Amino acid sequence: MTQSSAAAVQTSALADRILAAVREVLGPTDGVMPLHEPEFRGREWDYVKDCLDTGWVSSVGGYVDRIEADLARIAGVERAVAVANGTAALHICLDLVGVKPGDEVLIPDLTFIATANAVSYAGARPHFVDSEPVSLGVDAGRLEAHLQAVAELREGVCHNRATGAPIRALVVMHAFGHPCDLDAIEAVTVRWNLALVEDAAESLGSLYKGAHTGGRGRVAALSFNGNKVVTTGGGGAILTNDAELGRRAKHLTTTARVPHRWSFIHDQIGYNYRMPNLNAALGCAQLERLDDMIRRKRDLAARYAAAFKEVQGVRFLAEPEGTHSNYWLNAIVLDDADLESRDRVLERLNDAGYMSRPIWTLMHRLPMYADCPRADLVVAERLEATVINLPSSPKLVDA
């Protein structure tokens, strides 16, 4: 047997073991089991019908006020501002912390495209940094080493020595709902005078050392896309503990209109990023059941963890110590970093009806971001070749 043939046999055996573990958790499927389905078991019909009955379906209405109050309470922050989607939320977050055209913004190379696109919308340039293998979030130690190598403080402002551009902010992303190491990351941002922004799009309901994600950065962004734990169809929110930033967030996302009974006066360039009342109504009903959905998602994660405990060649991605993850998407990590082997496992799972996917293509591999500054990305590159997401809908635990 040739070396390549032996490798193919080993990969096939690994795929069989993984498929058997998934079947043990989820049972058989006679169709396609989606990666993450929305769940409507509460008062969604009642609240949406109320919008239709009263005519309050657009960007003003009681459900918008209510979802903002609910989110602020759940996240334990001063203010929440509901917006059209998570990318819009992140765009405004960058504006609020002073990111300007020509600046650089540090972001993980291992993230969803929206993180990098929001930086571009602000006229800034992404500067990619590495992740660590426990949370998949930004590695604070490697970030510090990278800044020591490429950056300097000039009159209190961090600059890239090679490009001369100010490095204004660091965006961290809580991958799959697992909080990253905020204590260590915050210490780096203080040393280098960087604004900390949390991309908490995937981590609604997740806790870091007992506190909800989204409250450590100056601002944070949430997403309520159809595949998130809580959905408004499409939607997002900005979180902050700074009352003035909250006021500005609301003003910017409502076209910067100065309140008046009839006149349309706008005092700066704003954005029509408002969340419609119809979507907010759906979200209010979803938030009423957040605790139950997270409980069942964590139960599903525990079943995956048990099933994969003795499976050689793979580990289940568990929440980092000191955190309480919503386990938005369950993930496994292959021992061997080989894209071909990863794709064979994905093929086996999807052919069997269990929708599975790889982690995102690294940002620096995309053509529009190929020339952006970046750190050594050895960990992110390994994770790209080894992480696989598995079906994670909360209703799967019911079966």
mmCIF file of C-alpha atoms in Angstrom:
data_model
loop_
_atom_site.group_PDB
_atom_site.id
_atom_site.type_symbol
_atom_site.label_atom_id
_atom_site.label_comp_id
_atom_site.label_asym_id
_atom_site.label_seq_id
_atom_site.Cartn_x
_atom_site.Cartn_y
_atom_site.Cartn_z
ATOM 1 C CA MET A 1 0.000 0.000 0.000
ATOM 2 C CA THR A 2 1.361 3.422 -0.952
ATOM 3 C CA GLN A 3 1.688 6.232 1.566
ATOM 4 C CA SER A 4 -1.195 8.152 -0.052
ATOM 5 C CA SER A 5 -3.394 5.051 -0.010
ATOM 6 C CA ALA A 6 -2.674 4.500 3.671
ATOM 7 C CA ALA A 7 -3.546 8.121 4.421
ATOM 8 C CA ALA A 8 -6.826 7.755 2.519
ATOM 9 C CA VAL A 9 -7.710 4.658 4.548
ATOM 10 C CA GLN A 10 -6.950 6.476 7.811
ATOM 11 C CA THR A 11 -9.069 9.460 6.780
ATOM 12 C CA SER A 12 -11.944 7.186 5.798
ATOM 13 C CA ALA A 13 -11.754 5.447 9.168
ATOM 14 C CA LEU A 14 -11.734 8.818 10.958
ATOM 15 C CA ALA A 15 -14.768 9.943 8.966
ATOM 16 C CA ASP A 16 -16.565 6.722 9.944
ATOM 17 C CA ARG A 17 -15.811 7.320 13.632
ATOM 18 C CA ILE A 18 -17.012 10.905 13.467
ATOM 19 C CA LEU A 19 -20.200 9.953 11.614
ATOM 20 C CA ALA A 20 -20.928 7.242 14.196
ATOM 21 C CA ALA A 21 -20.534 9.758 17.040
ATOM 22 C CA VAL A 22 -22.843 12.251 15.330
ATOM 23 C CA ARG A 23 -25.463 9.539 14.745
ATOM 24 C CA GLU A 24 -25.192 8.542 18.404
ATOM 25 C CA VAL A 25 -26.102 12.108 19.425
ATOM 26 C CA LEU A 26 -28.650 13.039 16.767
ATOM 27 C CA GLY A 27 -30.143 9.731 15.696
ATOM 28 C CA PRO A 28 -30.902 8.820 12.081
ATOM 29 C CA THR A 29 -32.059 11.342 9.503
ATOM 30 C CA ASP A 30 -34.095 10.681 6.365
ATOM 31 C CA GLY A 31 -33.372 14.065 4.818
ATOM 32 C CA VAL A 32 -30.979 16.903 5.518
ATOM 33 C CA MET A 33 -30.538 17.993 9.123
ATOM 34 C CA PRO A 34 -29.788 21.740 8.983
ATOM 35 C CA LEU A 35 -26.805 23.298 10.736
ATOM 36 C CA HIS A 36 -28.937 25.686 12.795
ATOM 37 C CA GLU A 37 -32.669 26.295 12.436
ATOM 38 C CA PRO A 38 -34.681 29.127 13.973
ATOM 39 C CA GLU A 39 -37.209 28.031 16.571
ATOM 40 C CA PHE A 40 -40.607 29.644 17.106
ATOM 41 C CA ARG A 41 -42.346 28.178 20.142
ATOM 42 C CA GLY A 42 -43.360 31.274 22.052
ATOM 43 C CA ARG A 43 -45.452 34.362 21.341
ATOM 44 C CA GLU A 44 -43.918 35.184 17.967
ATOM 45 C CA TRP A 45 -47.271 34.908 16.153
ATOM 46 C CA ASP A 46 -49.022 37.059 18.756
ATOM 47 C CA TYR A 47 -46.477 39.879 18.688
ATOM 48 C CA VAL A 48 -46.083 39.955 14.902
ATOM 49 C CA LYS A 49 -49.875 39.915 14.487
ATOM 50 C CA ASP A 50 -50.094 42.821 16.925
ATOM 51 C CA CYS A 51 -47.822 44.827 14.604
ATOM 52 C CA LEU A 52 -50.018 43.966 11.627
ATOM 53 C CA ASP A 53 -53.240 44.728 13.492
ATOM 54 C CA THR A 54 -52.019 48.117 14.740
ATOM 55 C CA GLY A 55 -50.093 49.093 11.594
ATOM 56 C CA TRP A 56 -46.808 49.618 13.492
ATOM 57 C CA VAL A 57 -44.598 47.587 11.170
ATOM 58 C CA SER A 58 -41.785 49.977 10.277
ATOM 59 C CA SER A 59 -38.950 51.666 12.175
ATOM 60 C CA VAL A 60 -40.988 53.147 15.028
ATOM 61 C CA GLY A 61 -42.992 51.184 17.573
ATOM 62 C CA GLY A 62 -43.204 49.802 21.049
ATOM 63 C CA TYR A 63 -41.400 46.555 20.255
ATOM 64 C CA VAL A 64 -38.261 48.449 19.206
ATOM 65 C CA ASP A 65 -38.191 50.166 22.597
ATOM 66 C CA ARG A 66 -38.900 46.884 24.333
ATOM 67 C CA ILE A 67 -36.191 44.839 22.601
ATOM 68 C CA GLU A 68 -33.623 47.527 23.391
ATOM 69 C CA ALA A 69 -34.607 47.477 27.068
ATOM 70 C CA ASP A 70 -34.604 43.666 27.142
ATOM 71 C CA LEU A 71 -31.171 43.436 25.542
ATOM 72 C CA ALA A 72 -29.658 46.002 27.908
ATOM 73 C CA ARG A 73 -31.042 44.050 30.867
ATOM 74 C CA ILE A 74 -29.866 40.652 29.597
ATOM 75 C CA ALA A 75 -26.384 41.916 28.714
ATOM 76 C CA GLY A 76 -26.101 44.024 31.859
ATOM 77 C CA VAL A 77 -25.167 47.174 29.947
ATOM 78 C CA GLU A 78 -26.255 50.795 30.075
ATOM 79 C CA ARG A 79 -27.753 50.947 26.571
ATOM 80 C CA ALA A 80 -28.726 48.766 23.643
ATOM 81 C CA VAL A 81 -29.635 50.139 20.217
ATOM 82 C CA ALA A 82 -31.470 47.853 17.780
ATOM 83 C CA VAL A 83 -30.337 48.019 14.151
ATOM 84 C CA ALA A 84 -30.887 46.337 10.795
ATOM 85 C CA ASN A 85 -28.171 43.665 11.068
ATOM 86 C CA GLY A 86 -24.967 42.754 12.845
ATOM 87 C CA THR A 87 -22.696 44.230 10.185
ATOM 88 C CA ALA A 88 -24.427 47.607 10.503
ATOM 89 C CA ALA A 89 -23.995 47.364 14.267
ATOM 90 C CA LEU A 90 -20.267 46.741 13.928
ATOM 91 C CA HIS A 91 -19.886 49.559 11.390
ATOM 92 C CA ILE A 92 -21.402 52.036 13.834
ATOM 93 C CA CYS A 93 -19.296 50.611 16.692
ATOM 94 C CA LEU A 94 -16.149 51.518 14.787
ATOM 95 C CA ASP A 95 -17.445 55.011 14.114
ATOM 96 C CA LEU A 96 -18.274 55.472 17.795
ATOM 97 C CA VAL A 97 -14.747 54.628 18.955
ATOM 98 C CA GLY A 98 -13.177 57.089 16.535
ATOM 99 C CA VAL A 99 -12.040 54.902 13.635
ATOM 100 C CA LYS A 100 -11.330 57.168 10.655
ATOM 101 C CA PRO A 101 -10.494 56.630 6.988
ATOM 102 C CA GLY A 102 -6.858 55.596 6.677
ATOM 103 C CA ASP A 103 -6.700 53.999 10.128
ATOM 104 C CA GLU A 104 -5.909 50.348 10.745
ATOM 105 C CA VAL A 105 -8.093 48.120 12.892
ATOM 106 C CA LEU A 106 -6.777 44.898 14.404
ATOM 107 C CA ILE A 107 -9.164 41.996 13.818
ATOM 108 C CA PRO A 108 -8.825 38.209 13.967
ATOM 109 C CA ASP A 109 -7.917 36.588 10.662
ATOM 110 C CA LEU A 110 -10.222 33.769 11.755
ATOM 111 C CA THR A 111 -13.628 35.436 11.611
ATOM 112 C CA PHE A 112 -16.733 35.865 9.482
ATOM 113 C CA ILE A 113 -16.373 38.292 6.567
ATOM 114 C CA ALA A 114 -18.631 40.892 8.226
ATOM 115 C CA THR A 115 -15.897 41.783 10.721
ATOM 116 C CA ALA A 116 -13.484 42.772 7.963
ATOM 117 C CA ASN A 117 -16.175 44.385 5.809
ATOM 118 C CA ALA A 118 -17.280 46.669 8.645
ATOM 119 C CA VAL A 119 -13.714 47.959 8.895
ATOM 120 C CA SER A 120 -13.772 48.686 5.165
ATOM 121 C CA TYR A 121 -17.122 50.484 5.454
ATOM 122 C CA ALA A 122 -15.446 52.808 7.960
ATOM 123 C CA GLY A 123 -12.760 53.611 5.382
ATOM 124 C CA ALA A 124 -10.137 51.829 7.470
ATOM 125 C CA ARG A 125 -7.902 48.856 6.742
ATOM 126 C CA PRO A 126 -8.060 45.467 8.478
ATOM 127 C CA HIS A 127 -4.854 44.342 10.204
ATOM 128 C CA PHE A 128 -5.101 40.604 10.815
ATOM 129 C CA VAL A 129 -3.938 38.908 14.016
ATOM 130 C CA ASP A 130 -3.750 35.301 15.178
ATOM 131 C CA SER A 131 -6.095 33.216 17.311
ATOM 132 C CA GLU A 132 -5.573 30.685 20.096
ATOM 133 C CA PRO A 133 -6.883 27.111 19.982
ATOM 134 C CA VAL A 134 -9.010 27.075 23.157
ATOM 135 C CA SER A 135 -11.635 29.762 22.451
ATOM 136 C CA LEU A 136 -10.628 30.370 18.797
ATOM 137 C CA GLY A 137 -10.510 34.051 19.780
ATOM 138 C CA VAL A 138 -7.659 36.562 19.549
ATOM 139 C CA ASP A 139 -4.483 35.317 21.258
ATOM 140 C CA ALA A 140 -3.467 38.111 23.641
ATOM 141 C CA GLY A 141 0.127 36.916 24.006
ATOM 142 C CA ARG A 142 0.733 36.641 20.284
ATOM 143 C CA LEU A 143 -0.986 39.997 19.767
ATOM 144 C CA GLU A 144 1.351 41.654 22.283
ATOM 145 C CA ALA A 145 4.392 40.128 20.589
ATOM 146 C CA HIS A 146 3.190 41.301 17.184
ATOM 147 C CA LEU A 147 2.623 44.858 18.382
ATOM 148 C CA GLN A 148 6.053 44.907 19.977
ATOM 149 C CA ALA A 149 7.485 43.967 16.580
ATOM 150 C CA VAL A 150 5.537 46.311 14.302
ATOM 151 C CA ALA A 151 3.992 49.142 16.325
ATOM 152 C CA GLU A 152 4.926 52.141 18.450
ATOM 153 C CA LEU A 153 3.137 54.753 20.513
ATOM 154 C CA ARG A 154 3.398 58.312 19.249
ATOM 155 C CA GLU A 155 1.909 60.895 21.571
ATOM 156 C CA GLY A 156 -0.341 58.225 22.998
ATOM 157 C CA VAL A 157 -1.547 56.870 19.640
ATOM 158 C CA CYS A 158 -0.562 53.407 18.409
ATOM 159 C CA HIS A 159 0.996 53.487 14.928
ATOM 160 C CA ASN A 160 2.122 50.829 12.486
ATOM 161 C CA ARG A 161 5.813 51.587 11.946
ATOM 162 C CA ALA A 162 5.789 50.091 8.436
ATOM 163 C CA THR A 163 2.718 51.894 7.057
ATOM 164 C CA GLY A 164 2.675 54.936 9.345
ATOM 165 C CA ALA A 165 -1.063 54.494 9.849
ATOM 166 C CA PRO A 166 -2.685 54.826 13.258
ATOM 167 C CA ILE A 167 -3.875 51.513 14.690
ATOM 168 C CA ARG A 168 -7.062 52.750 16.306
ATOM 169 C CA ALA A 169 -8.928 49.745 17.644
ATOM 170 C CA LEU A 170 -8.986 46.012 18.276
ATOM 171 C CA VAL A 171 -12.097 43.999 17.399
ATOM 172 C CA VAL A 172 -12.402 40.625 19.136
ATOM 173 C CA MET A 173 -14.923 38.005 18.086
ATOM 174 C CA HIS A 174 -16.434 35.345 20.370
ATOM 175 C CA ALA A 175 -16.389 32.419 17.964
ATOM 176 C CA PHE A 176 -19.381 30.051 18.063
ATOM 177 C CA GLY A 177 -20.445 31.668 21.356
ATOM 178 C CA HIS A 178 -17.208 30.858 23.233
ATOM 179 C CA PRO A 179 -15.948 33.988 25.028
ATOM 180 C CA CYS A 180 -12.341 34.882 24.323
ATOM 181 C CA ASP A 181 -9.860 35.789 27.084
ATOM 182 C CA LEU A 182 -11.108 39.319 27.741
ATOM 183 C CA ASP A 183 -8.901 40.000 30.771
ATOM 184 C CA ALA A 184 -5.676 39.377 28.879
ATOM 185 C CA ILE A 185 -6.949 41.101 25.739
ATOM 186 C CA GLU A 186 -8.086 44.184 27.621
ATOM 187 C CA ALA A 187 -4.637 44.477 29.241
ATOM 188 C CA VAL A 188 -3.048 44.632 25.763
ATOM 189 C CA THR A 189 -5.469 47.317 24.594
ATOM 190 C CA VAL A 190 -4.679 49.435 27.656
ATOM 191 C CA ARG A 191 -0.914 49.175 27.078
ATOM 192 C CA TRP A 192 -1.261 50.183 23.441
ATOM 193 C CA ASN A 193 -4.141 52.646 23.846
ATOM 194 C CA LEU A 194 -6.479 50.740 21.555
ATOM 195 C CA ALA A 195 -10.273 50.956 21.666
ATOM 196 C CA LEU A 196 -11.703 47.515 22.437
ATOM 197 C CA VAL A 197 -14.727 46.517 20.360
ATOM 198 C CA GLU A 198 -16.503 43.183 20.872
ATOM 199 C CA ASP A 199 -17.979 41.399 17.894
ATOM 200 C CA ALA A 200 -20.491 39.486 20.012
ATOM 201 C CA ALA A 201 -22.623 38.514 17.003
ATOM 202 C CA GLU A 202 -22.546 34.840 18.014
ATOM 203 C CA SER A 203 -22.461 35.095 21.809
ATOM 204 C CA LEU A 204 -25.832 36.328 23.045
ATOM 205 C CA GLY A 205 -26.302 34.653 26.433
ATOM 206 C CA SER A 206 -22.620 33.717 26.846
ATOM 207 C CA LEU A 207 -20.783 34.693 30.029
ATOM 208 C CA TYR A 208 -17.130 35.485 30.745
ATOM 209 C CA LYS A 209 -16.342 35.104 34.457
ATOM 210 C CA GLY A 210 -20.018 35.607 35.241
ATOM 211 C CA ALA A 211 -20.540 38.715 33.103
ATOM 212 C CA HIS A 212 -22.303 38.766 29.747
ATOM 213 C CA THR A 213 -20.116 39.247 26.683
ATOM 214 C CA GLY A 214 -20.453 42.669 25.097
ATOM 215 C CA GLY A 215 -19.907 44.682 28.253
ATOM 216 C CA ARG A 216 -16.114 44.828 28.376
ATOM 217 C CA GLY A 217 -15.457 46.704 25.169
ATOM 218 C CA ARG A 218 -16.380 50.361 24.766
ATOM 219 C CA VAL A 219 -19.025 49.057 22.372
ATOM 220 C CA ALA A 220 -20.176 45.681 21.098
ATOM 221 C CA ALA A 221 -22.216 44.327 18.196
ATOM 222 C CA LEU A 222 -24.882 41.608 18.236
ATOM 223 C CA SER A 223 -26.486 39.764 15.319
ATOM 224 C CA PHE A 224 -29.997 38.315 15.045
ATOM 225 C CA ASN A 225 -29.666 36.650 11.657
ATOM 226 C CA GLY A 226 -31.928 33.688 10.939
ATOM 227 C CA ASN A 227 -29.296 31.176 12.063
ATOM 228 C CA LYS A 228 -28.481 32.802 15.422
ATOM 229 C CA VAL A 229 -29.697 31.651 18.847
ATOM 230 C CA VAL A 230 -32.236 34.500 18.797
ATOM 231 C CA THR A 231 -33.452 35.771 15.447
ATOM 232 C CA THR A 232 -35.414 38.796 14.290
ATOM 233 C CA GLY A 233 -35.264 37.561 10.698
ATOM 234 C CA GLY A 234 -32.486 40.031 10.088
ATOM 235 C CA GLY A 235 -31.241 42.410 12.712
ATOM 236 C CA GLY A 236 -28.571 43.360 15.183
ATOM 237 C CA ALA A 237 -27.828 45.627 18.111
ATOM 238 C CA ILE A 238 -25.155 47.876 19.565
ATOM 239 C CA LEU A 239 -24.298 47.482 23.255
ATOM 240 C CA THR A 240 -22.454 50.007 25.413
ATOM 241 C CA ASN A 241 -21.985 51.101 29.011
ATOM 242 C CA ASP A 242 -21.293 54.665 27.895
ATOM 243 C CA ALA A 243 -24.536 56.650 27.921
ATOM 244 C CA GLU A 244 -23.202 59.243 25.479
ATOM 245 C CA LEU A 245 -22.053 56.581 23.017
ATOM 246 C CA GLY A 246 -25.498 55.002 23.310
ATOM 247 C CA ARG A 247 -27.160 58.303 22.494
ATOM 248 C CA ARG A 248 -24.862 58.802 19.501
ATOM 249 C CA ALA A 249 -25.496 55.225 18.319
ATOM 250 C CA LYS A 250 -29.248 55.830 18.270
ATOM 251 C CA HIS A 251 -28.803 59.161 16.482
ATOM 252 C CA LEU A 252 -26.440 57.806 13.801
ATOM 253 C CA THR A 253 -28.571 54.754 13.064
ATOM 254 C CA THR A 254 -31.776 56.795 12.643
ATOM 255 C CA THR A 255 -30.399 58.981 9.819
ATOM 256 C CA ALA A 256 -29.081 61.560 12.327
ATOM 257 C CA ARG A 257 -32.465 63.240 12.340
ATOM 258 C CA VAL A 258 -32.992 65.969 14.932
ATOM 259 C CA PRO A 259 -36.302 65.238 16.744
ATOM 260 C CA HIS A 260 -39.119 67.539 15.620
ATOM 261 C CA ARG A 261 -42.865 67.170 15.168
ATOM 262 C CA TRP A 262 -42.723 67.636 11.401
ATOM 263 C CA SER A 263 -39.404 69.017 10.095
ATOM 264 C CA PHE A 264 -36.690 66.846 8.608
ATOM 265 C CA ILE A 265 -33.453 68.283 9.950
ATOM 266 C CA HIS A 266 -30.339 66.107 9.947
ATOM 267 C CA ASP A 267 -27.205 67.413 11.652
ATOM 268 C CA GLN A 268 -24.603 64.987 10.264
ATOM 269 C CA ILE A 269 -24.229 62.083 7.861
ATOM 270 C CA GLY A 270 -26.262 59.288 9.370
ATOM 271 C CA TYR A 271 -27.391 55.822 8.370
ATOM 272 C CA ASN A 272 -30.779 54.237 7.823
ATOM 273 C CA TYR A 273 -29.844 51.257 9.980
ATOM 274 C CA ARG A 274 -33.052 51.081 12.023
ATOM 275 C CA MET A 275 -34.650 47.799 13.035
ATOM 276 C CA PRO A 276 -38.331 47.669 11.973
ATOM 277 C CA ASN A 277 -40.930 47.168 14.704
ATOM 278 C CA LEU A 278 -42.066 43.979 12.927
ATOM 279 C CA ASN A 279 -38.623 42.418 13.357
ATOM 280 C CA ALA A 280 -38.325 43.682 16.917
ATOM 281 C CA ALA A 281 -41.635 41.992 17.789
ATOM 282 C CA LEU A 282 -40.243 38.666 16.626
ATOM 283 C CA GLY A 283 -37.103 39.274 18.679
ATOM 284 C CA CYS A 284 -39.022 40.148 21.847
ATOM 285 C CA ALA A 285 -40.795 36.795 21.730
ATOM 286 C CA GLN A 286 -37.500 35.033 21.086
ATOM 287 C CA LEU A 287 -35.791 36.711 24.033
ATOM 288 C CA GLU A 288 -38.534 35.475 26.357
ATOM 289 C CA ARG A 289 -37.268 31.957 25.642
ATOM 290 C CA LEU A 290 -33.525 32.671 25.547
ATOM 291 C CA ASP A 291 -32.726 30.815 28.775
ATOM 292 C CA ASP A 292 -34.593 27.712 27.638
ATOM 293 C CA MET A 293 -32.922 27.676 24.222
ATOM 294 C CA ILE A 294 -29.457 28.038 25.730
ATOM 295 C CA ARG A 295 -30.202 25.321 28.280
ATOM 296 C CA ARG A 296 -31.112 22.892 25.518
ATOM 297 C CA LYS A 297 -28.167 23.950 23.351
ATOM 298 C CA ARG A 298 -25.818 23.304 26.264
ATOM 299 C CA ASP A 299 -27.459 19.926 26.776
ATOM 300 C CA LEU A 300 -26.823 19.104 23.116
ATOM 301 C CA ALA A 301 -23.193 20.205 23.500
ATOM 302 C CA ALA A 302 -22.777 17.939 26.521
ATOM 303 C CA ARG A 303 -24.047 15.003 24.465
ATOM 304 C CA TYR A 304 -21.584 15.772 21.678
ATOM 305 C CA ALA A 305 -18.749 16.069 24.217
ATOM 306 C CA ALA A 306 -19.601 12.649 25.672
ATOM 307 C CA ALA A 307 -19.893 11.018 22.246
ATOM 308 C CA PHE A 308 -16.520 12.340 21.075
ATOM 309 C CA LYS A 309 -14.645 11.737 24.325
ATOM 310 C CA GLU A 310 -13.216 8.398 23.185
ATOM 311 C CA VAL A 311 -13.023 9.130 19.445
ATOM 312 C CA GLN A 312 -9.384 9.144 18.401
ATOM 313 C CA GLY A 313 -8.141 11.818 16.022
ATOM 314 C CA VAL A 314 -10.604 14.532 17.018
ATOM 315 C CA ARG A 315 -11.612 16.668 20.005
ATOM 316 C CA PHE A 316 -14.862 18.411 20.814
ATOM 317 C CA LEU A 317 -14.475 22.192 21.129
ATOM 318 C CA ALA A 318 -15.535 22.879 24.718
ATOM 319 C CA GLU A 319 -16.124 26.218 26.384
ATOM 320 C CA PRO A 320 -12.982 27.815 27.888
ATOM 321 C CA GLU A 321 -12.505 27.597 31.643
ATOM 322 C CA GLY A 322 -14.307 30.394 33.490
ATOM 323 C CA THR A 323 -16.904 30.888 30.758
ATOM 324 C CA HIS A 324 -20.493 29.853 30.120
ATOM 325 C CA SER A 325 -20.992 29.445 26.384
ATOM 326 C CA ASN A 326 -24.265 29.502 24.493
ATOM 327 C CA TYR A 327 -22.721 26.881 22.160
ATOM 328 C CA TRP A 328 -24.237 28.636 19.174
ATOM 329 C CA LEU A 329 -22.500 26.189 16.855
ATOM 330 C CA ASN A 330 -20.971 22.965 18.096
ATOM 331 C CA ALA A 331 -17.557 22.206 16.643
ATOM 332 C CA ILE A 332 -14.972 19.468 16.512
ATOM 333 C CA VAL A 333 -11.264 19.935 15.855
ATOM 334 C CA LEU A 334 -9.294 17.322 13.917
ATOM 335 C CA ASP A 335 -5.847 16.389 15.218
ATOM 336 C CA ASP A 336 -4.191 16.584 11.806
ATOM 337 C CA ALA A 337 -4.188 19.860 9.905
ATOM 338 C CA ASP A 338 -4.944 18.642 6.421
ATOM 339 C CA LEU A 339 -7.533 20.362 4.233
ATOM 340 C CA GLU A 340 -8.068 17.267 2.090
ATOM 341 C CA SER A 341 -8.813 15.112 5.141
ATOM 342 C CA ARG A 342 -11.123 17.788 6.559
ATOM 343 C CA ASP A 343 -13.069 17.931 3.322
ATOM 344 C CA ARG A 344 -13.443 14.158 3.195
ATOM 345 C CA VAL A 345 -14.981 14.218 6.671
ATOM 346 C CA LEU A 346 -17.304 17.032 5.584
ATOM 347 C CA GLU A 347 -18.288 15.049 2.500
ATOM 348 C CA ARG A 348 -19.104 11.980 4.583
ATOM 349 C CA LEU A 349 -21.233 13.925 7.082
ATOM 350 C CA ASN A 350 -23.150 15.892 4.461
ATOM 351 C CA ASP A 351 -23.703 12.819 2.278
ATOM 352 C CA ALA A 352 -25.261 11.146 5.320
ATOM 353 C CA GLY A 353 -27.680 14.067 5.777
ATOM 354 C CA TYR A 354 -25.951 15.888 8.654
ATOM 355 C CA MET A 355 -25.276 19.401 7.424
ATOM 356 C CA SER A 356 -21.741 20.327 8.462
ATOM 357 C CA ARG A 357 -19.362 23.051 7.392
ATOM 358 C CA PRO A 358 -15.750 24.170 7.774
ATOM 359 C CA ILE A 359 -14.759 27.271 9.651
ATOM 360 C CA TRP A 360 -14.492 30.459 7.588
ATOM 361 C CA THR A 361 -11.852 30.944 4.926
ATOM 362 C CA LEU A 362 -9.163 33.113 6.515
ATOM 363 C CA MET A 363 -9.585 36.795 5.706
ATOM 364 C CA HIS A 364 -6.102 37.263 4.270
ATOM 365 C CA ARG A 365 -6.836 34.584 1.640
ATOM 366 C CA LEU A 366 -9.704 36.626 0.165
ATOM 367 C CA PRO A 367 -8.697 38.745 -2.841
ATOM 368 C CA MET A 368 -9.851 42.103 -1.453
ATOM 369 C CA TYR A 369 -7.887 41.610 1.780
ATOM 370 C CA ALA A 370 -4.810 39.775 0.499
ATOM 371 C CA ASP A 371 -2.545 42.838 0.795
ATOM 372 C CA CYS A 372 -3.615 43.929 4.274
ATOM 373 C CA PRO A 373 -1.041 43.942 7.091
ATOM 374 C CA ARG A 374 -0.994 40.788 9.153
ATOM 375 C CA ALA A 375 0.772 39.000 11.961
ATOM 376 C CA ASP A 376 2.121 35.466 11.869
ATOM 377 C CA LEU A 377 -1.075 33.413 11.523
ATOM 378 C CA VAL A 378 0.168 29.899 12.179
ATOM 379 C CA VAL A 379 -2.599 28.987 14.654
ATOM 380 C CA ALA A 380 -5.412 30.416 12.518
ATOM 381 C CA GLU A 381 -4.094 28.520 9.513
ATOM 382 C CA ARG A 382 -4.125 25.279 11.478
ATOM 383 C CA LEU A 383 -7.643 25.913 12.763
ATOM 384 C CA GLU A 384 -8.855 26.643 9.235
ATOM 385 C CA ALA A 385 -7.780 23.130 8.245
ATOM 386 C CA THR A 386 -9.177 21.319 11.297
ATOM 387 C CA VAL A 387 -12.442 22.875 12.569
ATOM 388 C CA ILE A 388 -15.811 21.412 11.552
ATOM 389 C CA ASN A 389 -19.244 22.657 12.701
ATOM 390 C CA LEU A 390 -22.012 20.147 13.416
ATOM 391 C CA PRO A 391 -25.832 20.482 13.550
ATOM 392 C CA SER A 392 -26.647 22.681 16.539
ATOM 393 C CA SER A 393 -30.354 23.577 16.537
ATOM 394 C CA PRO A 394 -31.789 23.571 20.079
ATOM 395 C CA LYS A 395 -34.679 21.357 19.033
ATOM 396 C CA LEU A 396 -32.264 18.512 18.262
ATOM 397 C CA VAL A 397 -31.948 17.749 21.936
ATOM 398 C CA ASP A 398 -35.698 17.158 22.207
ATOM 399 C CA ALA A 399 -35.499 14.037 20.039
#
